């Protein structure tokens, strides 16, 4: 699917309110934190968190936050990069914006020399597991904070 005019934007004072207005469906709220929490986490993890607004033309349609070189075990032994959060606005889901977000993060990980792309998701029938598995992620057998860990090989 090609979506004309689709891009990622850094979060700035000019688009902050648009980012904060992104809302997933009510039945998805248990599976992903709101944008405001992601931005707070980005603030306390500078250099690791990569928050971006997903924009189609002039319309904000979602938010993503990637992570690069995060200390996975918090002991300096394992560093990973991947997708921390993905929020696609409730009214525009199913139009390819999530796929665009994942492909954009994969491209950024490759650009930075990474060969693996990690993601975690809320397990269960209402979680996004089928979405990630459909894009080629495989489960690692790990969990993180009660969430399933998946990896996509980029090499």
Tab-separated table of C-alpha atoms in Angstrom:
chain	number	residue	atom	x	y	z
A	1	UNK	CA	0.000	0.000	0.000
A	2	UNK	CA	1.371	3.409	-0.924
A	3	UNK	CA	0.081	6.341	1.022
A	4	UNK	CA	0.898	9.711	-0.506
A	5	UNK	CA	1.966	12.426	1.899
A	6	UNK	CA	2.600	10.063	4.805
A	7	UNK	CA	5.535	11.024	7.016
A	8	UNK	CA	6.940	11.069	10.521
A	9	UNK	CA	7.441	14.367	12.327
A	10	UNK	CA	9.467	15.131	15.423
A	11	UNK	CA	7.323	16.252	18.339
A	12	UNK	CA	7.581	20.039	18.599
A	13	UNK	CA	5.706	22.799	20.410
A	14	UNK	CA	3.765	23.302	17.165
A	15	UNK	CA	2.443	19.717	16.937
A	16	UNK	CA	2.374	18.722	20.617
A	17	UNK	CA	-1.386	19.173	20.967
A	18	UNK	CA	-1.969	17.121	17.803
A	19	UNK	CA	0.177	14.321	19.236
A	20	UNK	CA	-1.672	14.415	22.553
A	21	UNK	CA	-4.996	14.202	20.722
A	22	UNK	CA	-4.172	10.774	19.223
A	23	UNK	CA	-6.484	8.233	20.868
A	24	UNK	CA	-6.772	4.496	20.250
A	25	UNK	CA	-10.129	2.725	20.447
A	26	UNK	CA	-11.506	2.325	23.989
A	27	UNK	CA	-11.094	-1.459	23.801
A	28	UNK	CA	-7.363	-0.947	23.073
A	29	UNK	CA	-6.585	1.434	25.930
A	30	UNK	CA	-5.532	-1.424	28.228
A	31	UNK	CA	-2.913	-2.540	25.678
A	32	UNK	CA	-1.020	0.701	24.985
A	33	UNK	CA	-0.173	3.714	27.104
A	34	UNK	CA	-1.488	7.104	26.047
A	35	UNK	CA	0.766	9.491	24.147
A	36	UNK	CA	1.195	11.738	27.192
A	37	UNK	CA	2.872	8.892	29.120
A	38	UNK	CA	5.115	8.101	26.157
A	39	UNK	CA	6.241	11.710	25.934
A	40	UNK	CA	7.007	11.753	29.655
A	41	UNK	CA	9.084	8.594	29.229
A	42	UNK	CA	10.856	10.116	26.239
A	43	UNK	CA	11.746	13.105	28.382
A	44	UNK	CA	13.428	10.929	31.023
A	45	UNK	CA	15.125	8.669	28.433
A	46	UNK	CA	16.808	11.194	26.106
A	47	UNK	CA	19.038	9.637	23.489
A	48	UNK	CA	17.144	6.334	23.713
A	49	UNK	CA	13.505	7.273	23.047
A	50	UNK	CA	12.494	8.428	19.556
A	51	UNK	CA	8.924	9.827	19.629
A	52	UNK	CA	7.302	10.727	16.304
A	53	UNK	CA	3.914	11.923	15.103
A	54	UNK	CA	2.541	10.022	12.095
A	55	UNK	CA	1.007	12.498	9.658
A	56	UNK	CA	-0.953	11.906	6.455
A	57	UNK	CA	-0.978	15.123	4.429
A	58	UNK	CA	-1.816	17.649	7.126
A	59	UNK	CA	-3.727	15.215	9.373
A	60	UNK	CA	-2.126	13.533	12.397
A	61	UNK	CA	-3.105	9.850	12.299
A	62	UNK	CA	-0.904	8.257	14.936
A	63	UNK	CA	2.075	8.308	17.225
A	64	UNK	CA	5.035	6.014	17.588
A	65	UNK	CA	7.961	5.866	19.947
A	66	UNK	CA	10.974	3.790	19.061
A	67	UNK	CA	13.947	3.000	21.251
A	68	UNK	CA	17.575	2.681	20.225
A	69	UNK	CA	20.285	0.941	22.205
A	70	UNK	CA	18.207	0.450	25.340
A	71	UNK	CA	19.876	-1.533	28.129
A	72	UNK	CA	17.354	-4.386	28.014
A	73	UNK	CA	18.365	-6.069	31.293
A	74	UNK	CA	19.470	-2.793	32.908
A	75	UNK	CA	22.830	-4.338	33.692
A	76	UNK	CA	24.892	-3.377	30.629
A	77	UNK	CA	24.866	-6.863	29.103
A	78	UNK	CA	22.254	-6.610	26.335
A	79	UNK	CA	21.264	-3.657	24.178
A	80	UNK	CA	18.266	-3.655	21.836
A	81	UNK	CA	16.375	-1.346	19.494
A	82	UNK	CA	12.742	-1.438	18.478
A	83	UNK	CA	9.238	-0.100	18.795
A	84	UNK	CA	8.235	1.033	22.275
A	85	UNK	CA	4.761	2.406	21.515
A	86	UNK	CA	2.381	2.535	18.583
A	87	UNK	CA	-0.881	4.461	18.821
A	88	UNK	CA	-2.984	4.706	15.669
A	89	UNK	CA	-5.964	7.009	16.066
A	90	UNK	CA	-9.241	5.122	16.481
A	91	UNK	CA	-10.920	6.644	13.441
A	92	UNK	CA	-8.201	5.709	10.949
A	93	UNK	CA	-7.125	2.199	11.922
A	94	UNK	CA	-6.899	-0.428	9.200
A	95	UNK	CA	-5.571	1.945	6.534
A	96	UNK	CA	-1.886	0.967	6.576
A	97	UNK	CA	-0.627	3.538	9.073
A	98	UNK	CA	0.586	0.894	11.529
A	99	UNK	CA	2.493	-0.912	8.790
A	100	UNK	CA	4.027	2.408	7.717
A	101	UNK	CA	5.114	3.050	11.320
A	102	UNK	CA	6.751	-0.373	11.652
A	103	UNK	CA	8.506	-0.019	8.277
A	104	UNK	CA	9.748	3.454	9.268
A	105	UNK	CA	11.224	2.192	12.539
A	106	UNK	CA	12.828	-0.761	10.728
A	107	UNK	CA	14.441	1.668	8.282
A	108	UNK	CA	15.769	3.813	11.137
A	109	UNK	CA	17.191	0.770	12.952
A	110	UNK	CA	18.936	-0.306	9.731
A	111	UNK	CA	20.235	3.237	9.202
A	112	UNK	CA	21.788	3.066	12.672
A	113	UNK	CA	23.428	-0.286	11.891
A	114	UNK	CA	20.948	-2.544	13.689
A	115	UNK	CA	20.040	-6.015	12.473
A	116	UNK	CA	17.190	-6.877	14.842
A	117	UNK	CA	13.946	-5.039	15.569
A	118	UNK	CA	12.215	-5.741	18.894
A	119	UNK	CA	8.661	-5.035	19.974
A	120	UNK	CA	6.498	-5.987	22.928
A	121	UNK	CA	2.748	-6.388	22.919
A	122	UNK	CA	-0.110	-7.065	25.261
A	123	UNK	CA	-1.034	-10.745	24.849
A	124	UNK	CA	-4.537	-11.961	24.257
A	125	UNK	CA	-7.292	-11.724	21.670
A	126	UNK	CA	-7.622	-7.932	21.860
A	127	UNK	CA	-3.867	-7.286	21.750
A	128	UNK	CA	-1.877	-6.502	18.583
A	129	UNK	CA	-0.043	-9.842	18.408
A	130	UNK	CA	-1.625	-10.890	15.105
A	131	UNK	CA	-0.625	-7.546	13.565
A	132	UNK	CA	3.047	-7.963	14.508
A	133	UNK	CA	3.186	-11.653	13.614
A	134	UNK	CA	1.637	-10.799	10.247
A	135	UNK	CA	4.491	-8.384	9.593
A	136	UNK	CA	7.050	-11.127	10.163
A	137	UNK	CA	7.905	-10.759	13.844
A	138	UNK	CA	8.436	-13.975	15.781
A	139	UNK	CA	8.035	-14.433	19.498
A	140	UNK	CA	11.276	-14.827	21.458
A	141	UNK	CA	9.784	-16.741	24.379
A	142	UNK	CA	10.530	-13.778	26.647
A	143	UNK	CA	8.153	-11.444	28.393
A	144	UNK	CA	8.771	-7.894	29.528
A	145	UNK	CA	6.415	-6.313	32.031
A	146	UNK	CA	3.871	-9.047	31.290
A	147	UNK	CA	4.047	-8.386	27.550
A	148	UNK	CA	5.102	-10.755	24.788
A	149	UNK	CA	8.486	-9.948	23.214
A	150	UNK	CA	8.839	-10.271	19.448
A	151	UNK	CA	11.776	-9.810	17.100
A	152	UNK	CA	12.116	-9.178	13.379
A	153	UNK	CA	15.415	-9.991	11.692
A	154	UNK	CA	16.468	-7.064	9.499
A	155	UNK	CA	19.587	-8.531	7.891
